[in-house]
Each structure stands twice: as C-alpha cells, then as structure tokens.
JSON list of C-alpha atoms in Angstrom, two decimals:
[
{"chain": "A", "resi": 1, "resn": "ALA", "atom": "CA", "xyz": [74.42, 129.68, 144.86]},
{"chain": "A", "resi": 2, "resn": "GLN", "atom": "CA", "xyz": [72.76, 131.97, 147.33]},
{"chain": "A", "resi": 3, "resn": "SER", "atom": "CA", "xyz": [70.24, 134.53, 146.13]},
{"chain": "A", "resi": 4, "resn": "VAL", "atom": "CA", "xyz": [67.79, 137.04, 147.54]},
{"chain": "A", "resi": 5, "resn": "THR", "atom": "CA", "xyz": [64.52, 138.26, 146.13]},
{"chain": "A", "resi": 6, "resn": "GLN", "atom": "CA", "xyz": [62.79, 141.44, 147.20]},
{"chain": "A", "resi": 7, "resn": "PRO", "atom": "CA", "xyz": [59.52, 141.38, 145.28]},
{"chain": "A", "resi": 8, "resn": "ASP", "atom": "CA", "xyz": [58.57, 144.98, 145.94]},
{"chain": "A", "resi": 9, "resn": "ILE", "atom": "CA", "xyz": [60.66, 147.59, 144.14]},
{"chain": "A", "resi": 10, "resn": "HIS", "atom": "CA", "xyz": [58.72, 150.54, 145.54]},
{"chain": "A", "resi": 11, "resn": "ILE", "atom": "CA", "xyz": [56.41, 150.81, 148.54]},
{"chain": "A", "resi": 12, "resn": "THR", "atom": "CA", "xyz": [54.53, 153.88, 149.72]},
{"chain": "A", "resi": 13, "resn": "VAL", "atom": "CA", "xyz": [53.01, 154.08, 153.19]},
{"chain": "A", "resi": 14, "resn": "SER", "atom": "CA", "xyz": [51.50, 156.85, 155.23]},
{"chain": "A", "resi": 15, "resn": "GLU", "atom": "CA", "xyz": [53.32, 158.07, 158.29]},
{"chain": "A", "resi": 16, "resn": "GLY", "atom": "CA", "xyz": [52.12, 156.14, 161.31]},
{"chain": "A", "resi": 17, "resn": "ALA", "atom": "CA", "xyz": [51.04, 153.15, 159.27]},
{"chain": "A", "resi": 18, "resn": "SER", "atom": "CA", "xyz": [52.57, 149.72, 159.66]},
{"chain": "A", "resi": 19, "resn": "LEU", "atom": "CA", "xyz": [55.19, 148.43, 157.25]},
{"chain": "A", "resi": 20, "resn": "GLU", "atom": "CA", "xyz": [56.26, 145.05, 155.97]},
{"chain": "A", "resi": 21, "resn": "LEU", "atom": "CA", "xyz": [59.03, 144.61, 153.43]},
{"chain": "A", "resi": 22, "resn": "ARG", "atom": "CA", "xyz": [59.33, 141.18, 151.91]},
{"chain": "A", "resi": 23, "resn": "CYS", "atom": "CA", "xyz": [62.48, 139.17, 151.46]},
{"chain": "A", "resi": 24, "resn": "ASN", "atom": "CA", "xyz": [62.88, 135.62, 150.18]},
{"chain": "A", "resi": 25, "resn": "TYR", "atom": "CA", "xyz": [66.22, 133.88, 150.09]},
{"chain": "A", "resi": 26, "resn": "SER", "atom": "CA", "xyz": [67.70, 130.82, 148.51]},
{"chain": "A", "resi": 27, "resn": "TYR", "atom": "CA", "xyz": [70.53, 129.07, 150.27]},
{"chain": "A", "resi": 28, "resn": "GLY", "atom": "CA", "xyz": [71.34, 125.42, 150.82]},
{"chain": "A", "resi": 29, "resn": "ALA", "atom": "CA", "xyz": [72.22, 125.55, 154.49]},
{"chain": "A", "resi": 30, "resn": "THR", "atom": "CA", "xyz": [71.26, 127.72, 157.42]},
{"chain": "A", "resi": 31, "resn": "PRO", "atom": "CA", "xyz": [71.52, 131.26, 156.14]},
{"chain": "A", "resi": 32, "resn": "TYR", "atom": "CA", "xyz": [72.85, 134.33, 157.83]},
{"chain": "A", "resi": 33, "resn": "LEU", "atom": "CA", "xyz": [70.33, 137.07, 157.05]},
{"chain": "A", "resi": 34, "resn": "PHE", "atom": "CA", "xyz": [70.60, 140.82, 157.24]},
{"chain": "A", "resi": 35, "resn": "TRP", "atom": "CA", "xyz": [68.58, 143.94, 156.57]},
{"chain": "A", "resi": 36, "resn": "TYR", "atom": "CA", "xyz": [70.42, 147.12, 155.64]},
{"chain": "A", "resi": 37, "resn": "VAL", "atom": "CA", "xyz": [69.07, 150.61, 155.06]},
{"chain": "A", "resi": 38, "resn": "GLN", "atom": "CA", "xyz": [70.59, 153.14, 152.70]},
{"chain": "A", "resi": 39, "resn": "SER", "atom": "CA", "xyz": [69.70, 156.81, 152.47]},
{"chain": "A", "resi": 40, "resn": "PRO", "atom": "CA", "xyz": [70.43, 158.58, 149.17]},
{"chain": "A", "resi": 41, "resn": "GLY", "atom": "CA", "xyz": [74.16, 158.82, 148.53]},
{"chain": "A", "resi": 42, "resn": "GLN", "atom": "CA", "xyz": [74.94, 157.21, 151.86]},
{"chain": "A", "resi": 43, "resn": "GLY", "atom": "CA", "xyz": [76.44, 153.99, 153.07]},
{"chain": "A", "resi": 44, "resn": "LEU", "atom": "CA", "xyz": [74.72, 150.87, 154.28]},
{"chain": "A", "resi": 45, "resn": "GLN", "atom": "CA", "xyz": [73.52, 150.78, 157.85]},
{"chain": "A", "resi": 46, "resn": "LEU", "atom": "CA", "xyz": [72.73, 147.46, 159.47]},
{"chain": "A", "resi": 47, "resn": "LEU", "atom": "CA", "xyz": [69.20, 147.32, 160.86]},
{"chain": "A", "resi": 48, "resn": "LEU", "atom": "CA", "xyz": [69.21, 143.78, 162.18]},
{"chain": "A", "resi": 49, "resn": "LYS", "atom": "CA", "xyz": [70.58, 140.32, 161.62]},
{"chain": "A", "resi": 50, "resn": "TYR", "atom": "CA", "xyz": [69.65, 136.69, 162.11]},
{"chain": "A", "resi": 51, "resn": "PHE", "atom": "CA", "xyz": [72.18, 133.96, 162.74]},
{"chain": "A", "resi": 52, "resn": "SER", "atom": "CA", "xyz": [70.37, 131.40, 164.87]},
{"chain": "A", "resi": 53, "resn": "GLY", "atom": "CA", "xyz": [68.05, 131.06, 167.83]},
{"chain": "A", "resi": 54, "resn": "ASP", "atom": "CA", "xyz": [64.90, 133.12, 168.23]},
{"chain": "A", "resi": 55, "resn": "THR", "atom": "CA", "xyz": [63.35, 133.59, 164.82]},
{"chain": "A", "resi": 56, "resn": "LEU", "atom": "CA", "xyz": [61.99, 137.02, 165.68]},
{"chain": "A", "resi": 57, "resn": "VAL", "atom": "CA", "xyz": [64.83, 139.50, 165.83]},
{"chain": "A", "resi": 58, "resn": "GLN", "atom": "CA", "xyz": [64.74, 143.07, 166.99]},
{"chain": "A", "resi": 59, "resn": "GLY", "atom": "CA", "xyz": [66.78, 145.76, 165.37]},
{"chain": "A", "resi": 60, "resn": "ILE", "atom": "CA", "xyz": [67.44, 149.44, 165.57]},
{"chain": "A", "resi": 61, "resn": "LYS", "atom": "CA", "xyz": [64.93, 152.20, 164.90]},
{"chain": "A", "resi": 62, "resn": "GLY", "atom": "CA", "xyz": [62.00, 150.01, 165.96]},
{"chain": "A", "resi": 63, "resn": "PHE", "atom": "CA", "xyz": [62.40, 147.46, 163.19]},
{"chain": "A", "resi": 64, "resn": "GLU", "atom": "CA", "xyz": [61.98, 143.73, 163.60]},
{"chain": "A", "resi": 65, "resn": "ALA", "atom": "CA", "xyz": [62.18, 140.76, 161.25]},
{"chain": "A", "resi": 66, "resn": "GLU", "atom": "CA", "xyz": [60.98, 137.20, 161.40]},
{"chain": "A", "resi": 67, "resn": "PHE", "atom": "CA", "xyz": [62.88, 134.26, 159.96]},
{"chain": "A", "resi": 68, "resn": "LYS", "atom": "CA", "xyz": [60.58, 131.60, 158.54]},
{"chain": "A", "resi": 69, "resn": "ARG", "atom": "CA", "xyz": [62.53, 128.64, 157.30]},
{"chain": "A", "resi": 70, "resn": "SER", "atom": "CA", "xyz": [59.48, 126.92, 155.80]},
{"chain": "A", "resi": 71, "resn": "GLN", "atom": "CA", "xyz": [58.82, 129.94, 153.61]},
{"chain": "A", "resi": 72, "resn": "SER", "atom": "CA", "xyz": [62.48, 130.90, 153.06]},
{"chain": "A", "resi": 73, "resn": "SER", "atom": "CA", "xyz": [61.53, 134.38, 154.14]},
{"chain": "A", "resi": 74, "resn": "PHE", "atom": "CA", "xyz": [62.95, 137.10, 156.32]},
{"chain": "A", "resi": 75, "resn": "ASN", "atom": "CA", "xyz": [60.41, 139.94, 156.20]},
{"chain": "A", "resi": 76, "resn": "LEU", "atom": "CA", "xyz": [61.10, 143.27, 157.82]},
{"chain": "A", "resi": 77, "resn": "ARG", "atom": "CA", "xyz": [58.39, 144.97, 159.83]},
{"chain": "A", "resi": 78, "resn": "LYS", "atom": "CA", "xyz": [57.75, 148.17, 161.70]},
{"chain": "A", "resi": 79, "resn": "PRO", "atom": "CA", "xyz": [54.49, 148.89, 163.52]},
{"chain": "A", "resi": 80, "resn": "SER", "atom": "CA", "xyz": [54.47, 152.64, 162.91]},
{"chain": "A", "resi": 81, "resn": "VAL", "atom": "CA", "xyz": [56.52, 154.28, 160.17]},
{"chain": "A", "resi": 82, "resn": "HIS", "atom": "CA", "xyz": [58.14, 157.68, 160.60]},
{"chain": "A", "resi": 83, "resn": "TRP", "atom": "CA", "xyz": [58.87, 160.08, 157.75]},
{"chain": "A", "resi": 84, "resn": "SER", "atom": "CA", "xyz": [62.59, 159.63, 158.44]},
{"chain": "A", "resi": 85, "resn": "ASP", "atom": "CA", "xyz": [62.29, 155.95, 157.51]},
{"chain": "A", "resi": 86, "resn": "ALA", "atom": "CA", "xyz": [62.07, 156.87, 153.84]},
{"chain": "A", "resi": 87, "resn": "ALA", "atom": "CA", "xyz": [65.10, 155.18, 152.27]},
{"chain": "A", "resi": 88, "resn": "GLU", "atom": "CA", "xyz": [66.11, 152.09, 150.34]},
{"chain": "A", "resi": 89, "resn": "TYR", "atom": "CA", "xyz": [66.12, 148.79, 152.17]},
{"chain": "A", "resi": 90, "resn": "PHE", "atom": "CA", "xyz": [68.27, 145.85, 151.23]},
{"chain": "A", "resi": 91, "resn": "CYS", "atom": "CA", "xyz": [67.91, 142.29, 152.39]},
{"chain": "A", "resi": 92, "resn": "ALA", "atom": "CA", "xyz": [71.11, 140.26, 152.22]},
{"chain": "A", "resi": 93, "resn": "VAL", "atom": "CA", "xyz": [72.18, 136.68, 152.79]},
{"chain": "A", "resi": 94, "resn": "GLY", "atom": "CA", "xyz": [75.60, 135.48, 153.79]},
{"chain": "A", "resi": 95, "resn": "ALA", "atom": "CA", "xyz": [77.02, 132.01, 153.95]},
{"chain": "A", "resi": 96, "resn": "GLY", "atom": "CA", "xyz": [78.81, 132.70, 157.20]},
{"chain": "A", "resi": 97, "resn": "GLY", "atom": "CA", "xyz": [82.48, 132.53, 157.89]},
{"chain": "A", "resi": 98, "resn": "GLY", "atom": "CA", "xyz": [85.35, 134.72, 156.85]},
{"chain": "A", "resi": 99, "resn": "GLY", "atom": "CA", "xyz": [85.75, 135.39, 153.17]},
{"chain": "A", "resi": 100, "resn": "ASN", "atom": "CA", "xyz": [82.10, 134.78, 152.35]},
{"chain": "A", "resi": 101, "resn": "LYS", "atom": "CA", "xyz": [80.36, 137.48, 150.46]},
{"chain": "A", "resi": 102, "resn": "LEU", "atom": "CA", "xyz": [76.97, 138.99, 151.11]},
{"chain": "A", "resi": 103, "resn": "THR", "atom": "CA", "xyz": [74.43, 138.64, 148.34]},
{"chain": "A", "resi": 104, "resn": "PHE", "atom": "CA", "xyz": [71.96, 141.47, 148.27]},
{"chain": "A", "resi": 105, "resn": "GLY", "atom": "CA", "xyz": [68.44, 141.72, 146.97]},
{"chain": "A", "resi": 106, "resn": "THR", "atom": "CA", "xyz": [67.61, 144.45, 144.49]},
{"chain": "A", "resi": 107, "resn": "GLY", "atom": "CA", "xyz": [66.25, 146.64, 147.24]},
{"chain": "A", "resi": 108, "resn": "THR", "atom": "CA", "xyz": [62.90, 148.17, 148.13]},
{"chain": "A", "resi": 109, "resn": "GLN", "atom": "CA", "xyz": [62.50, 151.93, 147.92]},
{"chain": "A", "resi": 110, "resn": "LEU", "atom": "CA", "xyz": [60.26, 153.14, 150.74]},
{"chain": "A", "resi": 111, "resn": "LYS", "atom": "CA", "xyz": [58.37, 156.38, 150.40]},
{"chain": "A", "resi": 112, "resn": "VAL", "atom": "CA", "xyz": [56.54, 157.81, 153.39]},
{"chain": "A", "resi": 113, "resn": "GLU", "atom": "CA", "xyz": [53.60, 160.11, 152.84]},
{"chain": "A", "resi": 114, "resn": "LEU", "atom": "CA", "xyz": [52.91, 162.72, 155.48]},
{"chain": "B", "resi": 1, "resn": "ALA", "atom": "CA", "xyz": [83.34, 153.45, 168.12]},
{"chain": "B", "resi": 2, "resn": "ALA", "atom": "CA", "xyz": [85.69, 153.46, 165.16]},
{"chain": "B", "resi": 3, "resn": "GLY", "atom": "CA", "xyz": [84.12, 152.68, 161.83]},
{"chain": "B", "resi": 4, "resn": "VAL", "atom": "CA", "xyz": [85.35, 151.67, 158.42]},
{"chain": "B", "resi": 5, "resn": "ILE", "atom": "CA", "xyz": [87.12, 154.53, 156.68]},
{"chain": "B", "resi": 6, "resn": "GLN", "atom": "CA", "xyz": [87.23, 154.92, 152.94]},
{"chain": "B", "resi": 7, "resn": "SER", "atom": "CA", "xyz": [89.15, 157.44, 150.93]},
{"chain": "B", "resi": 8, "resn": "PRO", "atom": "CA", "xyz": [88.61, 159.37, 148.88]},
{"chain": "B", "resi": 9, "resn": "ARG", "atom": "CA", "xyz": [84.89, 159.88, 149.33]},
{"chain": "B", "resi": 10, "resn": "HIS", "atom": "CA", "xyz": [84.52, 161.23, 145.83]},
{"chain": "B", "resi": 11, "resn": "LEU", "atom": "CA", "xyz": [86.69, 160.71, 142.78]},
{"chain": "B", "resi": 12, "resn": "ILE", "atom": "CA", "xyz": [86.36, 161.95, 139.24]},
{"chain": "B", "resi": 13, "resn": "LYS", "atom": "CA", "xyz": [88.44, 160.39, 136.49]},
{"chain": "B", "resi": 14, "resn": "GLU", "atom": "CA", "xyz": [88.61, 160.39, 132.73]},
{"chain": "B", "resi": 15, "resn": "LYS", "atom": "CA", "xyz": [88.18, 157.29, 130.60]},
{"chain": "B", "resi": 16, "resn": "ARG", "atom": "CA", "xyz": [91.29, 155.13, 130.40]},
{"chain": "B", "resi": 17, "resn": "GLU", "atom": "CA", "xyz": [92.74, 156.65, 133.56]},
{"chain": "B", "resi": 18, "resn": "THR", "atom": "CA", "xyz": [93.56, 154.72, 136.71]},
{"chain": "B", "resi": 19, "resn": "ALA", "atom": "CA", "xyz": [92.09, 155.05, 140.20]},
{"chain": "B", "resi": 20, "resn": "THR", "atom": "CA", "xyz": [93.04, 153.77, 143.62]},
{"chain": "B", "resi": 21, "resn": "LEU", "atom": "CA", "xyz": [90.48, 153.43, 146.37]},
{"chain": "B", "resi": 22, "resn": "LYS", "atom": "CA", "xyz": [91.54, 152.88, 149.95]},
{"chain": "B", "resi": 23, "resn": "CYS", "atom": "CA", "xyz": [89.82, 151.17, 152.83]},
{"chain": "B", "resi": 24, "resn": "TYR", "atom": "CA", "xyz": [90.77, 151.17, 156.49]},
{"chain": "B", "resi": 25, "resn": "PRO", "atom": "CA", "xyz": [88.88, 148.49, 158.41]},
{"chain": "B", "resi": 26, "resn": "ILE", "atom": "CA", "xyz": [87.68, 148.68, 161.96]},
{"chain": "B", "resi": 27, "resn": "PRO", "atom": "CA", "xyz": [90.66, 148.10, 164.28]},
{"chain": "B", "resi": 28, "resn": "ARG", "atom": "CA", "xyz": [91.38, 144.39, 164.83]},
{"chain": "B", "resi": 29, "resn": "HIS", "atom": "CA", "xyz": [89.13, 143.34, 161.95]},
{"chain": "B", "resi": 30, "resn": "ASP", "atom": "CA", "xyz": [90.99, 140.88, 159.75]},
{"chain": "B", "resi": 31, "resn": "THR", "atom": "CA", "xyz": [88.68, 140.58, 156.75]},
{"chain": "B", "resi": 32, "resn": "VAL", "atom": "CA", "xyz": [87.90, 143.17, 154.11]},
{"chain": "B", "resi": 33, "resn": "TYR", "atom": "CA", "xyz": [85.27, 143.04, 151.38]},
{"chain": "B", "resi": 34, "resn": "TRP", "atom": "CA", "xyz": [84.78, 145.26, 148.34]},
{"chain": "B", "resi": 35, "resn": "TYR", "atom": "CA", "xyz": [81.39, 145.86, 146.74]},
{"chain": "B", "resi": 36, "resn": "GLN", "atom": "CA", "xyz": [80.34, 147.88, 143.71]},
{"chain": "B", "resi": 37, "resn": "GLN", "atom": "CA", "xyz": [76.93, 149.55, 143.56]},
{"chain": "B", "resi": 38, "resn": "GLY", "atom": "CA", "xyz": [75.94, 150.97, 140.19]},
{"chain": "B", "resi": 39, "resn": "PRO", "atom": "CA", "xyz": [73.24, 153.63, 139.90]},
{"chain": "B", "resi": 40, "resn": "GLY", "atom": "CA", "xyz": [69.94, 152.19, 141.08]},
{"chain": "B", "resi": 41, "resn": "GLN", "atom": "CA", "xyz": [71.51, 148.79, 141.60]},
{"chain": "B", "resi": 42, "resn": "ASP", "atom": "CA", "xyz": [72.15, 146.55, 144.57]},
{"chain": "B", "resi": 43, "resn": "PRO", "atom": "CA", "xyz": [75.71, 146.16, 145.85]},
{"chain": "B", "resi": 44, "resn": "GLN", "atom": "CA", "xyz": [77.66, 143.50, 143.99]},
{"chain": "B", "resi": 45, "resn": "PHE", "atom": "CA", "xyz": [80.52, 141.66, 145.62]},
{"chain": "B", "resi": 46, "resn": "LEU", "atom": "CA", "xyz": [83.92, 142.18, 144.00]},
{"chain": "B", "resi": 47, "resn": "ILE", "atom": "CA", "xyz": [86.60, 140.62, 146.16]},
{"chain": "B", "resi": 48, "resn": "SER", "atom": "CA", "xyz": [87.55, 139.88, 149.75]},
{"chain": "B", "resi": 49, "resn": "PHE", "atom": "CA", "xyz": [90.70, 139.37, 151.79]},
{"chain": "B", "resi": 50, "resn": "TYR", "atom": "CA", "xyz": [91.33, 137.50, 155.01]},
{"chain": "B", "resi": 51, "resn": "GLU", "atom": "CA", "xyz": [94.61, 137.96, 156.81]},
{"chain": "B", "resi": 52, "resn": "LYS", "atom": "CA", "xyz": [96.12, 139.61, 153.73]},
{"chain": "B", "resi": 53, "resn": "MET", "atom": "CA", "xyz": [95.23, 136.76, 151.42]},
{"chain": "B", "resi": 54, "resn": "GLN", "atom": "CA", "xyz": [92.50, 136.83, 148.81]},
{"chain": "B", "resi": 55, "resn": "SER", "atom": "CA", "xyz": [89.66, 134.76, 150.21]},
{"chain": "B", "resi": 56, "resn": "ASP", "atom": "CA", "xyz": [86.89, 135.10, 147.66]},
{"chain": "B", "resi": 57, "resn": "LYS", "atom": "CA", "xyz": [86.35, 136.65, 144.28]},
{"chain": "B", "resi": 58, "resn": "GLY", "atom": "CA", "xyz": [83.20, 137.86, 142.62]},
{"chain": "B", "resi": 59, "resn": "SER", "atom": "CA", "xyz": [82.46, 139.74, 139.45]},
{"chain": "B", "resi": 60, "resn": "ILE", "atom": "CA", "xyz": [85.61, 141.82, 139.46]},
{"chain": "B", "resi": 61, "resn": "PRO", "atom": "CA", "xyz": [86.94, 142.87, 136.04]},
{"chain": "B", "resi": 62, "resn": "ASP", "atom": "CA", "xyz": [90.47, 141.89, 135.11]},
{"chain": "B", "resi": 63, "resn": "ARG", "atom": "CA", "xyz": [91.26, 145.62, 134.94]},
{"chain": "B", "resi": 64, "resn": "PHE", "atom": "CA", "xyz": [90.78, 145.78, 138.69]},
{"chain": "B", "resi": 65, "resn": "SER", "atom": "CA", "xyz": [93.14, 144.45, 141.30]},
{"chain": "B", "resi": 66, "resn": "ALA", "atom": "CA", "xyz": [93.20, 144.65, 145.05]},
{"chain": "B", "resi": 67, "resn": "GLN", "atom": "CA", "xyz": [95.31, 143.75, 148.00]},
{"chain": "B", "resi": 68, "resn": "GLN", "atom": "CA", "xyz": [95.33, 143.85, 151.76]},
{"chain": "B", "resi": 69, "resn": "PHE", "atom": "CA", "xyz": [98.41, 145.17, 153.49]},
{"chain": "B", "resi": 70, "resn": "SER", "atom": "CA", "xyz": [100.17, 144.20, 156.72]},
{"chain": "B", "resi": 71, "resn": "ASP", "atom": "CA", "xyz": [98.19, 146.82, 158.66]},
{"chain": "B", "resi": 72, "resn": "TYR", "atom": "CA", "xyz": [94.98, 145.28, 157.21]},
{"chain": "B", "resi": 73, "resn": "HIS", "atom": "CA", "xyz": [94.05, 148.25, 155.11]},
{"chain": "B", "resi": 74, "resn": "SER", "atom": "CA", "xyz": [93.09, 147.44, 151.57]},
{"chain": "B", "resi": 75, "resn": "GLU", "atom": "CA", "xyz": [93.39, 149.16, 148.21]},
{"chain": "B", "resi": 76, "resn": "LEU", "atom": "CA", "xyz": [91.34, 148.61, 145.09]},
{"chain": "B", "resi": 77, "resn": "ASN", "atom": "CA", "xyz": [93.24, 149.55, 141.94]},
{"chain": "B", "resi": 78, "resn": "MET", "atom": "CA", "xyz": [91.27, 150.22, 138.81]},
{"chain": "B", "resi": 79, "resn": "SER", "atom": "CA", "xyz": [92.90, 150.70, 135.44]},
{"chain": "B", "resi": 80, "resn": "SER", "atom": "CA", "xyz": [91.69, 151.63, 131.96]},
{"chain": "B", "resi": 81, "resn": "LEU", "atom": "CA", "xyz": [88.58, 153.12, 133.48]},
{"chain": "B", "resi": 82, "resn": "GLU", "atom": "CA", "xyz": [85.36, 152.89, 131.52]},
{"chain": "B", "resi": 83, "resn": "LEU", "atom": "CA", "xyz": [82.17, 154.90, 131.79]},
{"chain": "B", "resi": 84, "resn": "GLY", "atom": "CA", "xyz": [80.46, 151.83, 133.24]},
{"chain": "B", "resi": 85, "resn": "ASP", "atom": "CA", "xyz": [82.83, 151.83, 136.19]},
{"chain": "B", "resi": 86, "resn": "SER", "atom": "CA", "xyz": [81.02, 154.86, 137.58]},
{"chain": "B", "resi": 87, "resn": "ALA", "atom": "CA", "xyz": [79.54, 153.59, 140.81]},
{"chain": "B", "resi": 88, "resn": "LEU", "atom": "CA", "xyz": [79.61, 153.71, 144.56]},
{"chain": "B", "resi": 89, "resn": "TYR", "atom": "CA", "xyz": [82.33, 151.43, 145.88]},
{"chain": "B", "resi": 90, "resn": "PHE", "atom": "CA", "xyz": [81.86, 150.09, 149.37]},
{"chain": "B", "resi": 91, "resn": "CYS", "atom": "CA", "xyz": [84.37, 148.51, 151.62]},
{"chain": "B", "resi": 92, "resn": "ALA", "atom": "CA", "xyz": [83.24, 146.39, 154.54]},
{"chain": "B", "resi": 93, "resn": "SER", "atom": "CA", "xyz": [85.19, 144.73, 157.31]},
{"chain": "B", "resi": 94, "resn": "SER", "atom": "CA", "xyz": [84.56, 141.86, 159.68]},
{"chain": "B", "resi": 95, "resn": "LEU", "atom": "CA", "xyz": [86.32, 139.84, 162.30]},
{"chain": "B", "resi": 96, "resn": "GLU", "atom": "CA", "xyz": [86.71, 136.15, 161.66]},
{"chain": "B", "resi": 97, "resn": "VAL", "atom": "CA", "xyz": [85.81, 134.59, 164.96]},
{"chain": "B", "resi": 98, "resn": "LEU", "atom": "CA", "xyz": [83.85, 131.61, 166.16]},
{"chain": "B", "resi": 99, "resn": "PRO", "atom": "CA", "xyz": [80.92, 131.29, 166.00]},
{"chain": "B", "resi": 100, "resn": "ARG", "atom": "CA", "xyz": [81.07, 132.69, 162.50]},
{"chain": "B", "resi": 101, "resn": "THR", "atom": "CA", "xyz": [78.45, 135.27, 161.81]},
{"chain": "B", "resi": 102, "resn": "ASN", "atom": "CA", "xyz": [79.78, 137.11, 158.77]},
{"chain": "B", "resi": 103, "resn": "GLU", "atom": "CA", "xyz": [78.58, 140.40, 160.17]},
{"chain": "B", "resi": 104, "resn": "GLN", "atom": "CA", "xyz": [80.10, 143.03, 157.94]},
{"chain": "B", "resi": 105, "resn": "PHE", "atom": "CA", "xyz": [80.45, 146.68, 158.80]},
{"chain": "B", "resi": 106, "resn": "PHE", "atom": "CA", "xyz": [80.28, 148.98, 155.83]},
{"chain": "B", "resi": 107, "resn": "GLY", "atom": "CA", "xyz": [82.16, 152.16, 155.14]},
{"chain": "B", "resi": 108, "resn": "PRO", "atom": "CA", "xyz": [80.51, 155.26, 153.67]},
{"chain": "B", "resi": 109, "resn": "GLY", "atom": "CA", "xyz": [81.65, 154.39, 150.18]},
{"chain": "B", "resi": 110, "resn": "THR", "atom": "CA", "xyz": [83.71, 156.09, 147.47]},
{"chain": "B", "resi": 111, "resn": "ARG", "atom": "CA", "xyz": [81.71, 157.59, 144.65]},
{"chain": "B", "resi": 112, "resn": "LEU", "atom": "CA", "xyz": [83.66, 157.18, 141.42]},
{"chain": "B", "resi": 113, "resn": "THR", "atom": "CA", "xyz": [82.60, 159.14, 138.39]},
{"chain": "B", "resi": 114, "resn": "VAL", "atom": "CA", "xyz": [84.24, 158.37, 135.06]},
{"chain": "B", "resi": 115, "resn": "LEU", "atom": "CA", "xyz": [83.86, 161.05, 132.40]}
]
C-alpha cells in the first residue's frame, strides 16, 4: 500500500529565508508525486507534480521539488519565503491511472514570521 | 478555465439526518474522486468513479453512498449523520488519458457540520 510521511508537523521560518518541507513516500512502483497547498478553510491547490523525467520539477509561486528515488523523497523547496506562503502543505502520492486514489501525508503547517 | 464545482459550500445538519453533496467535474473529465478531511487531518479517500462506474473504494462508511451520473456529475449521499461526519468534503476530477498521470483537480470543498 502506498503511504506518505511528512515528518514536520509545524515549521516556522522568517520572511525571506529559504524553506524545505520534507516528504517521504512508500510505493512499490514508480510513484506519481504531488505537493498541494491549503489555506485555512480553502481547497487544495496543486503546487507541482512529478510523473517522470527530470527529477527537479518547478511549480507555481516559486516552489520546486526534487524527486530522489534512492531516498524515497520528494522535498519541496523555496529559496525565499513570502508571508503569503503561510499555509498547510500536503505531499501526496498516486499510483497513476484512472480510479487510483491519492494518499496524502499528514501535512506541514508553515508559519512565516515577519 | 472552468474548475470543479461543489455544492453546497456549507451545510449544517442534525444528527441522524441525511445530506447530499454534489460535484460537477471539469468539462470532459471522466473521473471523479471524493475525499473527506476532518478537522486538522489530511484528506482521506472515500470513493471514485470512472465513466459512471465505481472504480475504487476507500474508507467510506456504509451509511454513505455515491454515484456518477450520465453528465459526469457526482453526488455523495450521507445518511444517519453522526457528529464525527463533520468535515470538509472534497471532490476532485481527472481525465483518464494516456500517459496516465492521475493529476486530480480539486474543488473548493463542502463544509459539513453535524450538530
């Protein structure tokens, strides 16, 4: 069964500082990996995704993530955090193909100090 | 671009009542997923439909049922509501094409409160 671990429940960074949110997955085959962001009471917005090819993927809002098969990781990074980035971030893994669910991690709550 | 539409956005029900949540996928999307997100929790997969047939099932209580209609919209029916059913219910849609990517587009969610 597929699973996702986000080791950090809460992270606080200063505005302008760099950010890395950790994500480790467990899946038997090549995973389809996603990062979503959720503001309070809002829906899930896709930041970026990895299906195949280049292991460094660029997303919206200046985010990027690197797929490392050897470490089963898909960490999210941003070189300079903005106060508006404060939100909850979910890493998710999908098996690919229609009818296959996404399995989410427990999320990382990001707080940005001004 | 058109997004996934969910209605209602907010719903308040009493215990033991029934509720129906609706989801309208992105035009031409053929697959719909339902997720439940409890307070402070991650979204949990409930059920999915592909071309109007149930394609996968997760931790959906027997009190819940769902279907996808000929126009691809989907409804989640919830009966004998319990306090623990209070959650944000997301619908997502995708298009089953090759190569398969399973990219799902989420709606804004329906917040269900059971009193």
